Short mmCIF file of C-alpha atoms in Angstrom, two decimals:
data_model
loop_
_atom_site.label_atom_id
_atom_site.label_comp_id
_atom_site.label_asym_id
_atom_site.label_seq_id
_atom_site.Cartn_x
_atom_site.Cartn_y
_atom_site.Cartn_z
CA MET A 1 9.57 -3.65 -28.11
CA MET A 2 8.67 0.24 -28.02
CA ALA A 3 11.93 0.64 -30.25
CA PHE A 4 11.24 -2.05 -32.59
CA SER A 5 7.46 -0.85 -33.26
CA THR A 6 9.33 2.86 -33.89
CA ALA A 7 11.75 1.59 -36.37
CA LEU A 8 8.71 -0.41 -37.83
CA SER A 9 6.50 2.66 -38.12
CA ARG A 10 9.47 4.99 -40.07
CA LEU A 11 9.52 1.88 -42.32
CA THR A 12 6.09 1.96 -43.20
CA ALA A 13 6.52 5.48 -44.22
CA LEU A 14 8.56 4.70 -47.44
CA ARG A 15 6.82 4.30 -50.95
CA PRO A 16 7.60 2.09 -53.07
CA ARG A 17 9.14 4.60 -55.56
CA HIS A 18 11.60 5.26 -52.60
CA TYR A 19 12.90 1.49 -52.41
CA LEU A 20 11.87 -0.49 -55.48
CA GLY A 21 14.63 1.19 -57.81
CA GLY A 22 17.76 0.32 -55.55
CA ILE A 23 16.26 -3.14 -54.22
CA ALA A 24 16.14 -4.18 -57.68
CA VAL A 25 19.61 -3.35 -58.99
CA LEU A 26 21.09 -4.39 -55.50
CA SER A 27 19.37 -7.95 -55.68
CA LEU A 28 20.45 -7.84 -59.60
CA ILE A 29 24.02 -7.05 -58.29
CA PHE A 30 24.27 -9.85 -55.69
CA ALA A 31 22.44 -12.29 -58.07
CA LEU A 32 24.58 -11.99 -60.70
CA TYR A 33 27.23 -11.86 -58.87
CA GLY A 34 26.30 -14.92 -56.96
CA ALA A 35 25.32 -16.96 -60.28
CA SER A 36 28.55 -16.23 -61.79
CA LEU A 37 30.60 -17.56 -58.94
CA ASN A 38 28.87 -20.20 -58.58
CA ALA A 39 28.85 -21.12 -62.20
CA VAL A 40 32.45 -21.09 -61.97
CA LEU A 41 32.98 -22.80 -58.74
CA THR A 42 30.32 -25.78 -60.10
CA SER A 43 31.41 -26.27 -63.53
CA GLY A 44 33.89 -28.62 -65.16
CA GLU A 45 35.22 -31.76 -63.07
CA SER A 46 35.41 -31.35 -59.26
CA ILE A 47 37.73 -29.21 -58.03
CA LEU A 48 40.56 -31.31 -56.08
CA TRP A 49 41.75 -28.48 -53.56
CA GLN A 50 44.48 -30.77 -52.01
CA GLU A 51 45.80 -31.13 -55.70
CA TRP A 52 45.51 -27.81 -56.44
CA TRP A 53 47.38 -26.33 -53.35
CA GLN A 54 50.51 -28.63 -53.75
CA ASP A 55 50.34 -27.60 -57.36
CA PRO A 56 54.32 -26.03 -58.10
CA TYR A 57 52.43 -23.97 -60.69
CA PHE A 58 49.99 -22.46 -58.19
CA HIS A 59 52.83 -21.88 -55.58
CA GLN A 60 55.07 -19.81 -58.39
CA VAL A 61 51.94 -18.22 -59.45
CA LEU A 62 51.08 -17.14 -55.79
CA LEU A 63 54.38 -16.27 -54.71
CA PHE A 64 54.60 -13.80 -57.94
CA SER A 65 51.33 -12.15 -57.66
CA LEU A 66 51.91 -11.14 -54.24
CA GLY A 67 55.48 -10.66 -54.67
CA GLN A 68 55.18 -8.13 -57.72
CA ALA A 69 52.36 -6.28 -55.80
CA PHE A 70 54.33 -5.78 -52.84
CA LEU A 71 57.24 -4.51 -55.02
CA SER A 72 55.16 -2.09 -56.67
CA ALA A 73 53.27 -0.98 -53.68
CA SER A 74 56.51 -0.27 -52.02
CA LEU A 75 58.16 1.50 -54.91
CA SER A 76 54.95 3.47 -55.73
CA ILE A 77 54.68 5.20 -52.05
CA VAL A 78 58.62 5.43 -51.49
CA ILE A 79 58.52 7.58 -54.87
CA GLY A 80 55.19 8.86 -54.42
CA LEU A 81 56.03 10.04 -51.15
CA LEU A 82 59.69 11.89 -52.42
CA PHE A 83 57.66 13.94 -55.47
CA ALA A 84 54.90 14.96 -53.16
CA ARG A 85 56.82 16.66 -50.51
CA ALA A 86 58.61 18.16 -53.30
CA PHE A 87 55.82 19.40 -54.89
CA PHE A 88 54.11 20.68 -51.88
CA TYR A 89 57.04 22.90 -51.14
CA GLN A 90 58.42 23.95 -54.52
CA SER A 91 56.68 26.79 -56.47
CA PHE A 92 57.13 26.67 -60.18
CA ARG A 93 55.11 27.79 -63.53
CA GLY A 94 53.20 25.11 -63.99
CA LYS A 95 52.19 23.26 -60.93
CA ALA A 96 48.44 23.16 -61.23
CA PHE A 97 48.76 21.60 -64.72
CA LEU A 98 51.25 19.18 -63.85
CA LEU A 99 49.51 18.18 -60.99
CA ARG A 100 46.17 17.93 -63.57
CA LEU A 101 47.99 16.00 -65.79
CA PHE A 102 49.13 13.36 -63.02
CA SER A 103 45.62 12.93 -62.55
CA VAL A 104 45.26 11.49 -66.30
CA THR A 105 46.58 8.23 -65.73
CA PHE A 106 43.91 7.46 -63.80
CA VAL A 107 41.84 7.31 -66.68
CA LEU A 108 44.18 6.24 -69.30
CA PRO A 109 43.40 2.72 -70.69
CA SER A 110 46.25 0.61 -69.44
CA LEU A 111 47.01 -0.15 -73.12
CA VAL A 112 47.84 2.82 -74.17
CA ALA A 113 50.17 3.18 -71.74
CA VAL A 114 51.65 -0.21 -72.08
CA PHE A 115 52.43 0.87 -75.81
CA GLY A 116 53.85 4.43 -74.57
CA ILE A 117 56.38 2.40 -72.34
CA LEU A 118 57.12 -0.41 -75.23
CA GLY A 119 58.26 2.74 -77.17
CA ILE A 120 60.38 3.89 -74.61
CA TYR A 121 62.00 1.00 -72.83
CA GLY A 122 61.67 -2.00 -75.55
CA ALA A 123 63.90 -3.72 -77.51
CA SER A 124 63.57 -0.88 -80.12
CA GLY A 125 62.68 2.26 -77.79
CA TRP A 126 64.24 5.26 -77.15
CA LEU A 127 66.21 4.29 -74.59
CA ALA A 128 67.67 1.29 -77.10
CA LYS A 129 68.08 3.87 -79.64
CA LEU A 130 70.22 6.25 -77.20
CA CYS A 131 72.21 3.50 -76.14
CA ALA A 132 73.16 2.55 -79.44
CA TYR A 133 73.72 6.21 -80.46
CA TRP A 134 76.37 6.49 -77.50
CA GLN A 135 77.20 2.59 -78.63
CA TRP A 136 76.86 1.64 -75.26
CA ASP A 137 76.99 -2.27 -75.26
CA TRP A 138 73.46 -2.71 -73.80
CA ARG A 139 69.90 -3.38 -74.60
CA PRO A 140 66.99 -3.17 -72.18
CA ASN A 141 64.67 -6.04 -71.22
CA ILE A 142 61.23 -5.00 -71.01
CA TYR A 143 59.58 -7.50 -70.51
CA GLY A 144 59.17 -9.93 -67.34
CA LEU A 145 59.04 -8.49 -63.48
CA THR A 146 60.82 -5.03 -65.15
CA GLY A 147 58.04 -4.25 -67.12
CA ILE A 148 55.20 -5.04 -64.84
CA LEU A 149 57.46 -2.70 -62.21
CA ILE A 150 57.53 -0.14 -64.69
CA ALA A 151 53.92 0.00 -65.72
CA HIS A 152 52.93 -0.09 -62.05
CA LEU A 153 54.91 2.58 -60.77
CA PHE A 154 53.44 4.28 -64.03
CA PHE A 155 49.98 4.27 -63.04
CA ASN A 156 50.48 4.35 -59.27
CA ILE A 157 53.14 7.18 -58.59
CA PRO A 158 50.81 9.73 -59.29
CA LEU A 159 47.96 7.97 -56.98
CA ALA A 160 50.23 7.95 -54.30
CA ALA A 161 51.38 11.48 -54.85
CA ARG A 162 47.85 12.47 -54.83
CA MET A 163 47.13 10.91 -51.73
CA PHE A 164 49.96 12.11 -49.89
CA LEU A 165 49.38 15.73 -50.79
CA GLN A 166 46.11 15.50 -49.03
CA SER A 167 48.28 14.96 -46.04
CA PHE A 168 50.39 18.04 -46.48
CA TYR A 169 47.80 20.56 -47.30
CA ALA A 170 46.03 18.99 -44.43
CA ILE A 171 48.74 20.66 -41.74
CA PRO A 172 47.54 23.73 -40.29
CA ASN A 173 50.06 26.85 -41.24
CA GLN A 174 50.17 27.49 -37.40
CA GLN A 175 52.28 24.32 -36.76
CA ARG A 176 54.98 25.05 -39.82
CA GLN A 177 55.06 28.82 -38.33
CA LEU A 178 55.91 27.38 -34.35
CA ALA A 179 58.52 24.67 -36.00
CA ALA A 180 60.35 27.53 -37.61
CA GLN A 181 59.96 29.75 -34.37
CA LEU A 182 61.28 26.35 -32.28
CA ASN A 183 64.28 25.97 -35.45
CA ILE A 184 62.78 22.66 -36.07
CA ARG A 185 64.50 21.61 -38.68
CA GLY A 186 65.85 18.39 -40.94
CA TRP A 187 64.99 14.91 -39.86
CA GLN A 188 62.77 16.52 -36.55
CA PHE A 189 60.70 18.85 -38.72
CA ILE A 190 59.55 15.47 -40.37
CA ARG A 191 59.44 13.25 -37.23
CA TRP A 192 57.23 15.68 -35.15
CA LEU A 193 55.17 17.54 -37.70
CA GLU A 194 54.74 15.74 -40.80
CA LEU A 195 54.42 12.47 -39.91
CA PRO A 196 51.85 11.89 -37.72
CA TYR A 197 49.79 13.54 -40.74
CA LEU A 198 51.64 10.96 -43.26
CA ARG A 199 50.72 7.99 -41.27
CA GLN A 200 47.64 8.25 -41.47
CA GLN A 201 47.72 7.55 -45.51
CA LEU A 202 50.86 5.07 -45.46
CA LEU A 203 49.26 1.89 -45.04
CA PRO A 204 45.62 3.10 -46.52
CA SER A 205 48.00 3.51 -49.55
CA PHE A 206 49.73 1.08 -49.36
CA VAL A 207 46.96 -1.60 -49.32
CA LEU A 208 45.01 0.53 -51.89
CA ILE A 209 48.22 0.11 -54.62
CA PHE A 210 49.12 -3.37 -53.72
CA MET A 211 45.40 -4.38 -54.52
CA LEU A 212 45.55 -2.81 -57.49
CA CYS A 213 48.79 -4.32 -58.67
CA PHE A 214 47.53 -7.79 -57.27
CA THR A 215 44.45 -7.56 -59.34
CA SER A 216 46.38 -6.35 -62.32
CA PHE A 217 45.44 -7.92 -65.61
CA ALA A 218 46.03 -6.21 -69.03
CA ILE A 219 49.89 -5.22 -67.81
CA VAL A 220 50.97 -8.45 -66.72
CA LEU A 221 49.01 -9.83 -69.76
CA VAL A 222 51.08 -7.83 -71.86
CA LEU A 223 54.55 -7.28 -70.39
CA GLY A 224 54.64 -10.81 -68.18
CA GLY A 225 56.72 -12.29 -71.14
CA GLY A 226 55.52 -15.89 -70.15
CA PRO A 227 54.53 -18.33 -67.71
CA LYS A 228 57.16 -17.88 -65.10
CA PHE A 229 55.48 -14.24 -64.88
CA THR A 230 52.01 -14.78 -64.15
CA THR A 231 49.69 -13.25 -62.06
CA ILE A 232 46.35 -14.98 -60.48
CA GLU A 233 44.25 -12.96 -62.65
CA VAL A 234 46.07 -13.73 -65.37
CA ALA A 235 46.24 -17.47 -64.52
CA ILE A 236 42.11 -17.27 -64.43
CA TYR A 237 42.28 -16.23 -68.46
CA GLN A 238 44.85 -18.59 -69.33
CA ALA A 239 42.70 -21.57 -67.96
CA ILE A 240 39.86 -20.35 -69.43
CA ILE A 241 41.28 -19.32 -73.18
CA PHE A 242 44.04 -21.75 -73.46
CA ASP A 243 43.29 -24.97 -71.69
CA PHE A 244 39.28 -24.08 -71.52
CA ASP A 245 40.32 -25.76 -68.12
CA LEU A 246 37.47 -24.62 -65.73
CA SER A 247 38.31 -26.38 -62.39
CA LYS A 248 41.29 -24.65 -62.47
CA ALA A 249 39.77 -21.31 -63.29
CA ALA A 250 37.56 -21.70 -60.46
CA PHE A 251 40.56 -22.48 -58.07
CA PHE A 252 42.25 -19.23 -59.12
CA ALA A 253 38.97 -17.11 -59.04
CA LEU A 254 37.80 -18.65 -55.69
CA LEU A 255 41.59 -17.39 -54.38
CA GLN A 256 41.31 -14.13 -56.02
CA CYS A 257 37.95 -13.21 -54.35
CA VAL A 258 39.27 -14.25 -50.80
CA PHE A 259 42.32 -12.12 -51.13
CA CYS A 260 40.01 -9.21 -52.75
CA LEU A 261 38.34 -9.48 -50.21
CA THR A 262 40.66 -9.07 -47.38
CA LEU A 263 42.11 -6.45 -49.27
CA PHE A 264 39.34 -4.27 -49.47
CA ALA A 265 38.36 -5.12 -45.55
CA LEU A 266 41.78 -3.70 -44.50
CA SER A 267 41.34 -0.78 -46.89
CA ALA A 268 37.64 -0.08 -45.49
CA ILE A 269 39.13 -0.23 -42.10
CA PHE A 270 41.96 1.96 -42.53
CA SER A 271 40.82 4.45 -44.47
CA LYS A 272 40.04 7.36 -42.84
CA LEU A 273 40.82 10.71 -44.92
CA PRO A 274 38.12 11.71 -47.57
CA GLU A 275 39.64 13.33 -50.60
CA THR A 276 39.97 16.96 -50.92
CA HIS A 277 40.40 19.84 -52.62
CA LEU A 278 43.87 20.49 -53.28
CA ASP A 279 44.42 24.30 -52.71
CA PHE A 280 47.52 26.27 -53.71
CA HIS A 281 46.86 29.21 -51.94
CA ALA A 282 47.03 30.73 -48.07
CA LEU A 283 49.68 28.43 -47.66
CA TRP A 284 53.36 29.17 -45.52
CA LEU A 285 55.61 27.45 -46.09
CA PRO A 286 59.36 27.07 -44.11
CA LYS A 287 62.73 28.72 -46.29
CA GLN A 288 64.86 25.58 -47.26
CA SER A 289 68.40 25.47 -47.77
CA SER A 290 69.78 25.14 -51.30
CA ALA A 291 70.75 21.21 -50.86
CA VAL A 292 67.01 20.38 -50.38
CA LYS A 293 66.11 22.85 -53.09
CA TYR A 294 67.93 21.12 -55.61
CA TRP A 295 67.22 17.42 -54.14
CA GLN A 296 63.76 18.48 -54.70
CA PHE A 297 63.64 19.68 -57.91
CA PHE A 298 65.73 16.97 -58.60
CA CYS A 299 63.11 14.52 -57.65
CA LEU A 300 60.08 16.65 -59.55
CA MET A 301 62.05 16.41 -62.84
CA VAL A 302 63.12 12.58 -62.76
CA VAL A 303 59.24 11.56 -61.83
CA SER A 304 57.76 14.06 -64.17
CA ILE A 305 59.89 12.73 -66.93
CA PHE A 306 59.22 9.03 -66.06
CA ILE A 307 55.40 9.83 -66.58
CA LEU A 308 55.67 12.19 -69.20
CA LEU A 309 57.32 10.62 -71.70
CA PRO A 310 55.18 7.30 -72.30
CA LEU A 311 52.44 10.36 -73.34
CA CYS A 312 54.67 11.67 -75.62
CA ASN A 313 55.97 8.73 -76.96
CA VAL A 314 52.60 7.73 -77.72
CA ILE A 315 52.09 11.23 -79.97
CA VAL A 316 55.47 11.01 -81.65
CA ASN A 317 54.66 7.57 -83.04
CA ALA A 318 51.26 7.90 -84.18
CA ILE A 319 52.35 11.36 -86.22
CA SER A 320 55.22 9.82 -87.49
CA ALA A 321 53.93 6.61 -88.25
CA ASP A 322 54.24 6.07 -91.94
CA SER A 323 50.91 4.45 -91.96
CA PHE A 324 49.23 6.92 -89.69
CA LEU A 325 46.73 8.26 -93.21
CA THR A 326 46.17 4.30 -94.47
CA ALA A 327 45.42 3.31 -91.01
CA TRP A 328 42.39 5.42 -90.97
CA GLN A 329 41.37 3.22 -94.05
CA ASN A 330 41.64 0.20 -92.01
CA PRO A 331 37.56 -1.17 -91.42
CA GLN A 332 38.94 -3.01 -88.18
CA LEU A 333 39.92 0.50 -86.43
CA TRP A 334 36.27 2.22 -87.57
CA GLN A 335 34.32 -1.19 -86.70
CA ALA A 336 36.42 -0.70 -83.21
CA MET A 337 35.83 2.88 -82.55
CA GLY A 338 31.91 2.21 -83.49
CA TYR A 339 31.68 -0.40 -80.67
CA SER A 340 33.83 1.17 -78.05
CA PHE A 341 32.27 5.14 -78.52
CA THR A 342 28.67 3.51 -78.15
CA ILE A 343 29.08 1.39 -75.13
CA ALA A 344 31.09 3.75 -73.41
CA PRO A 345 28.56 6.05 -72.99
CA LEU A 346 25.54 3.62 -72.74
CA SER A 347 27.73 1.67 -70.10
CA ALA A 348 27.63 5.33 -68.18
CA LEU A 349 24.41 5.98 -68.41
CA VAL A 350 23.50 2.78 -66.96
CA SER A 351 25.81 3.09 -64.31
CA VAL A 352 24.47 6.76 -63.50
CA ILE A 353 20.98 5.43 -63.51
CA PHE A 354 21.81 2.29 -61.13
CA ALA A 355 24.19 4.28 -58.70
CA THR A 356 21.03 7.31 -58.61
CA ALA A 357 18.48 4.36 -58.21
CA LEU A 358 20.73 2.74 -55.16
CA LEU A 359 21.50 6.44 -53.37
CA GLN A 360 17.61 6.98 -53.47
CA PHE A 361 16.66 4.36 -51.08
CA SER A 362 19.60 5.02 -49.32
CA ARG A 363 18.82 8.33 -48.52
CA GLN A 364 15.12 8.09 -47.75
CA LEU A 365 16.75 5.66 -44.92
CA HIS A 366 19.33 8.00 -43.71
CA TRP A 367 16.38 10.57 -43.79
CA LEU A 368 14.22 8.20 -41.45
CA TYR A 369 17.32 7.43 -38.85
CA PHE A 370 18.60 4.32 -40.21
CA PRO A 371 21.98 5.75 -40.53
CA TYR A 372 24.43 2.11 -40.55
CA LEU A 373 21.46 0.20 -42.59
CA ALA A 374 21.76 3.35 -45.18
CA HIS A 375 25.56 3.19 -44.66
CA GLY A 376 25.66 -0.42 -45.60
CA LEU A 377 23.74 -0.15 -48.59
CA VAL A 378 26.27 2.52 -50.19
CA ASN A 379 29.00 0.23 -49.26
CA SER A 380 27.53 -2.56 -50.70
CA SER A 381 28.03 -1.45 -54.24
CA MET A 382 31.64 -1.42 -53.45
CA ILE A 383 31.41 -5.68 -53.94
CA VAL A 384 32.38 -5.07 -57.81
CA LEU A 385 35.88 -3.55 -56.32
CA SER A 386 36.25 -6.16 -53.86
CA ILE A 387 35.41 -9.41 -56.67
CA PRO A 388 37.28 -8.62 -59.65
CA MET A 389 35.58 -8.08 -63.21
CA LEU A 390 37.10 -10.83 -65.00
CA VAL A 391 35.72 -13.21 -62.29
CA LEU A 392 32.34 -12.10 -63.47
CA ALA A 393 33.00 -12.17 -66.85
CA ILE A 394 34.26 -15.79 -66.68
CA GLY A 395 30.97 -16.45 -64.46
CA LEU A 396 28.78 -15.10 -67.63
CA TYR A 397 31.15 -16.69 -70.04
CA VAL A 398 30.40 -19.99 -68.35
CA LEU A 399 26.27 -19.35 -67.83
CA LEU A 400 25.90 -18.40 -71.14
CA GLN A 401 28.57 -20.67 -73.01
CA ASP A 402 25.49 -22.73 -74.69
CA ILE A 403 23.63 -20.01 -76.02
CA HIS A 404 24.44 -19.00 -79.41
CA PHE A 405 25.60 -15.09 -79.25
CA ASN A 406 25.27 -12.68 -81.77
CA ARG A 407 26.83 -9.22 -81.54
CA TRP A 408 24.03 -7.74 -80.23
CA HIS A 409 23.97 -10.21 -77.07
CA LEU A 410 28.01 -9.27 -76.88
CA PHE A 411 27.00 -5.90 -76.90
CA GLY A 412 24.65 -5.92 -73.93
CA VAL A 413 26.92 -8.27 -71.71
CA LEU A 414 30.01 -5.27 -72.45
CA VAL A 415 27.71 -2.63 -71.58
CA PHE A 416 26.59 -4.30 -68.57
CA CYS A 417 29.82 -5.32 -67.26
CA ASN A 418 31.81 -2.28 -68.14
CA ALA A 419 28.52 -0.60 -65.91
CA LEU A 420 29.39 -2.77 -63.08
CA SER A 421 33.24 -1.75 -62.52
CA ALA A 422 32.00 2.00 -63.02
CA LEU A 423 29.56 1.88 -60.21
CA PRO A 424 31.13 2.46 -56.73
CA PHE A 425 32.99 5.55 -58.55
CA VAL A 426 29.66 6.88 -59.74
CA VAL A 427 28.27 6.26 -55.99
CA ARG A 428 31.06 7.80 -54.29
CA ILE A 429 30.49 10.97 -56.50
CA LEU A 430 26.86 11.11 -56.32
CA ALA A 431 26.38 10.34 -52.62
CA VAL A 432 27.67 13.72 -50.95
CA PRO A 433 25.40 15.72 -53.16
CA MET A 434 22.06 13.57 -53.56
CA ASN A 435 22.23 13.15 -49.31
CA GLN A 436 22.61 17.11 -49.19
CA ASN A 437 19.38 17.58 -51.63
CA MET A 438 17.68 15.45 -49.29
CA GLN A 439 18.74 17.42 -45.84
CA TYR A 440 18.20 20.68 -47.66
CA TYR A 441 14.43 20.43 -49.24
CA GLU A 442 12.82 17.19 -48.49
CA LYS A 443 10.61 19.30 -46.20
CA LEU A 444 9.76 21.69 -48.64
CA CYS A 445 8.97 18.98 -51.18
CA GLN A 446 6.88 16.85 -48.67
CA SER A 447 5.00 21.00 -47.76
CA LEU A 448 4.46 21.36 -51.76
CA GLY A 449 3.39 17.69 -52.66
CA MET A 450 6.39 17.27 -54.89
CA GLN A 451 7.61 14.21 -55.95
CA GLY A 452 8.71 12.10 -58.97
CA TRP A 453 9.92 13.51 -62.10
CA SER A 454 8.74 17.27 -61.47
CA ARG A 455 10.82 17.05 -57.67
CA PHE A 456 13.97 15.88 -60.04
CA ARG A 457 13.72 18.74 -62.77
CA LEU A 458 12.85 21.70 -60.75
CA ILE A 459 14.41 21.28 -57.25
CA GLU A 460 17.28 18.60 -57.59
CA TRP A 461 18.81 18.86 -61.02
CA HIS A 462 20.23 22.45 -59.98
CA ASN A 463 22.79 21.03 -57.53
CA LEU A 464 22.99 17.71 -59.04
CA ALA A 465 23.75 18.60 -63.23
CA LYS A 466 27.58 19.01 -62.27
CA PRO A 467 28.23 16.04 -59.69
CA MET A 468 26.02 13.90 -62.53
CA GLN A 469 27.76 15.25 -65.90
CA TYR A 470 31.31 14.67 -63.88
CA ALA A 471 29.84 11.09 -63.06
CA PHE A 472 29.03 10.79 -66.50
CA ALA A 473 31.79 11.52 -68.36
CA LEU A 474 34.37 9.54 -65.81
CA ALA A 475 32.09 6.36 -66.29
CA CYS A 476 32.37 6.89 -69.65
CA ALA A 477 36.05 7.11 -70.10
CA LEU A 478 36.64 4.12 -67.62
CA SER A 479 34.26 2.01 -70.20
CA LEU A 480 36.36 3.01 -72.92
CA GLY A 481 39.26 1.94 -71.59
CA ASP A 482 38.23 -1.65 -69.85
CA PHE A 483 39.80 -4.62 -71.28
CA THR A 484 38.99 -7.02 -68.90
CA ALA A 485 35.49 -8.06 -70.37
CA ILE A 486 36.37 -7.38 -74.19
CA ALA A 487 39.37 -10.02 -73.68
CA LEU A 488 37.07 -12.80 -73.09
CA PHE A 489 34.21 -11.88 -75.34
CA GLY A 490 35.47 -9.93 -78.29
CA ASN A 491 36.42 -11.66 -81.53
CA GLN A 492 37.22 -10.35 -85.20
CA ASP A 493 33.44 -9.34 -85.44
CA PHE A 494 33.29 -7.94 -82.25
CA SER A 495 36.13 -5.55 -80.94
CA SER A 496 36.66 -2.52 -79.09
CA LEU A 497 39.84 -0.21 -79.33
CA PRO A 498 41.60 -1.72 -76.43
CA TYR A 499 41.12 -5.04 -78.06
CA LEU A 500 42.14 -4.25 -81.10
CA LEU A 501 45.27 -2.57 -79.59
CA TYR A 502 46.20 -5.79 -77.97
CA GLN A 503 46.22 -7.80 -81.28
CA GLN A 504 47.99 -5.47 -83.15
CA LEU A 505 50.51 -5.42 -80.50
CA GLY A 506 50.74 -8.94 -80.10
CA SER A 507 51.42 -9.09 -83.77
CA TYR A 508 53.73 -6.48 -84.29
CA ARG A 509 52.03 -4.20 -85.93
CA GLY A 510 53.40 -1.28 -84.34
CA ASP A 511 52.05 1.73 -86.77
CA GLU A 512 48.49 0.57 -86.32
CA ALA A 513 49.10 0.62 -82.88
CA ALA A 514 50.23 4.09 -82.82
CA VAL A 515 47.38 4.91 -84.28
CA THR A 516 44.77 3.46 -82.21
CA ALA A 517 46.62 3.99 -78.98
CA PHE A 518 46.57 8.16 -80.21
CA ILE A 519 43.16 7.72 -80.84
CA LEU A 520 42.02 6.37 -76.92
CA MET A 521 44.85 8.70 -75.36
CA LEU A 522 43.09 11.81 -77.32
CA VAL A 523 39.37 10.99 -76.36
CA CYS A 524 40.31 9.62 -72.67
CA LEU A 525 42.30 12.98 -72.33
CA GLY A 526 39.24 15.14 -74.25
CA LEU A 527 36.75 13.53 -71.32
CA PHE A 528 39.67 13.50 -68.33
CA PHE A 529 39.90 17.55 -68.99
CA MET A 530 35.64 17.54 -69.52
CA VAL A 531 35.47 15.92 -65.71
CA GLU A 532 38.20 18.35 -64.43
CA LYS A 533 36.18 21.41 -65.57
CA GLN A 534 32.78 19.67 -64.12
CA ARG A 535 34.56 19.28 -60.73
CA ASP A 536 35.74 23.36 -60.76
#
């Protein structure tokens, strides 16, 4: 009873300005997702679970979704680990730049990468032209499982390499020096020294990449090549757009949510290592044999070429396109640029405001000795990752289908959906500096009676300026390349750059697609390097 009264007295210390914004954002998220899920599950005809569960099409979609995700995650982990080990032990010029360039895949729109990959491995791509030049009777087939795996490897090998590099940098120099004194080399060195650190990242990395590949949408939609190569998320999209079968979409949506929640829970349980800054200085590395050096440089060269070629193809195709200048006269391009360059910063601003309101409430709970409640409040924002954005978009589509939509309604829906999709990343970025401000300055602000805008401007902005600029730029880049929501709501009068690029790829307008992909990549690269500058 005494503990309850103490807790109650601490909670009464909260002022409305501390919790109203956070509760409003949290209520909005849960209400919106709850209403969307309910709309999907209750729309259309009654869902015959037994009938759908025995449908061969469902078995094919489920098995392919799991199979391609398992293959993509396994190959990404193996190749990423080999690259990370070679990258760690070898010194060469441009090492920091290569690592930064590998990180660009995080903000690169999926369709831009798909365009670059088609230009390399497609039927008329660089590889096909090389085979024709050497008169080899072989033509690559990019569509189907092969293309999906190549695109997933392009995105996930750098992610896996970054995660494993954290483990290599976490090994103390003293342990490497001791291993050298004891003449521990080769497999024994890996087994006794590296594997204990790498083991902590193996399962979390695999689960994370598996979840990303399992929920892949734009890549499978473009490179799938037919119903044989369809994932659950693409099946939801096809059920809505082509068949308007809401019961089928509801069944696949619920199945998607169950799998994603399970994978998200596994990822949360096994993820232990936070992201750390990778420092190239103060490292003691043992000498390696010439054979090992040649092998590691071979790994570095092959993986680097694999990642860089699609990016180079986008640039070359755009510059050498016959319609490079005439493409700028296309009114659809300017319309898509106008919507994209307006939606992206507004979505980023909304995402930063939502994250700030949630963290304001969370850090007050932590200050009042409710750490578990504060931690749970922050983790509640991660519901966006566990329930795919396509499910939310479909729910909104069903809820609002009777409303006569104009472009401003669609504009608001896109801004809100893109803001929610970036919210987990913004929360992760701002959580630490906002909590540090609470620990450092709360007593000072209480003694001076500072609160509200004056406190934020005079006290907190000094430490929050760079993290907020970083979060805003990252959210802006993610929103700029998002294709999930616009895939449902886009039309000829309302489109974004990713939606326009998808239409151009579908209608084989390669020169126009090259210019659109080049613009998207150029803007995202600019935002990315702005993000990296803010981090430094």
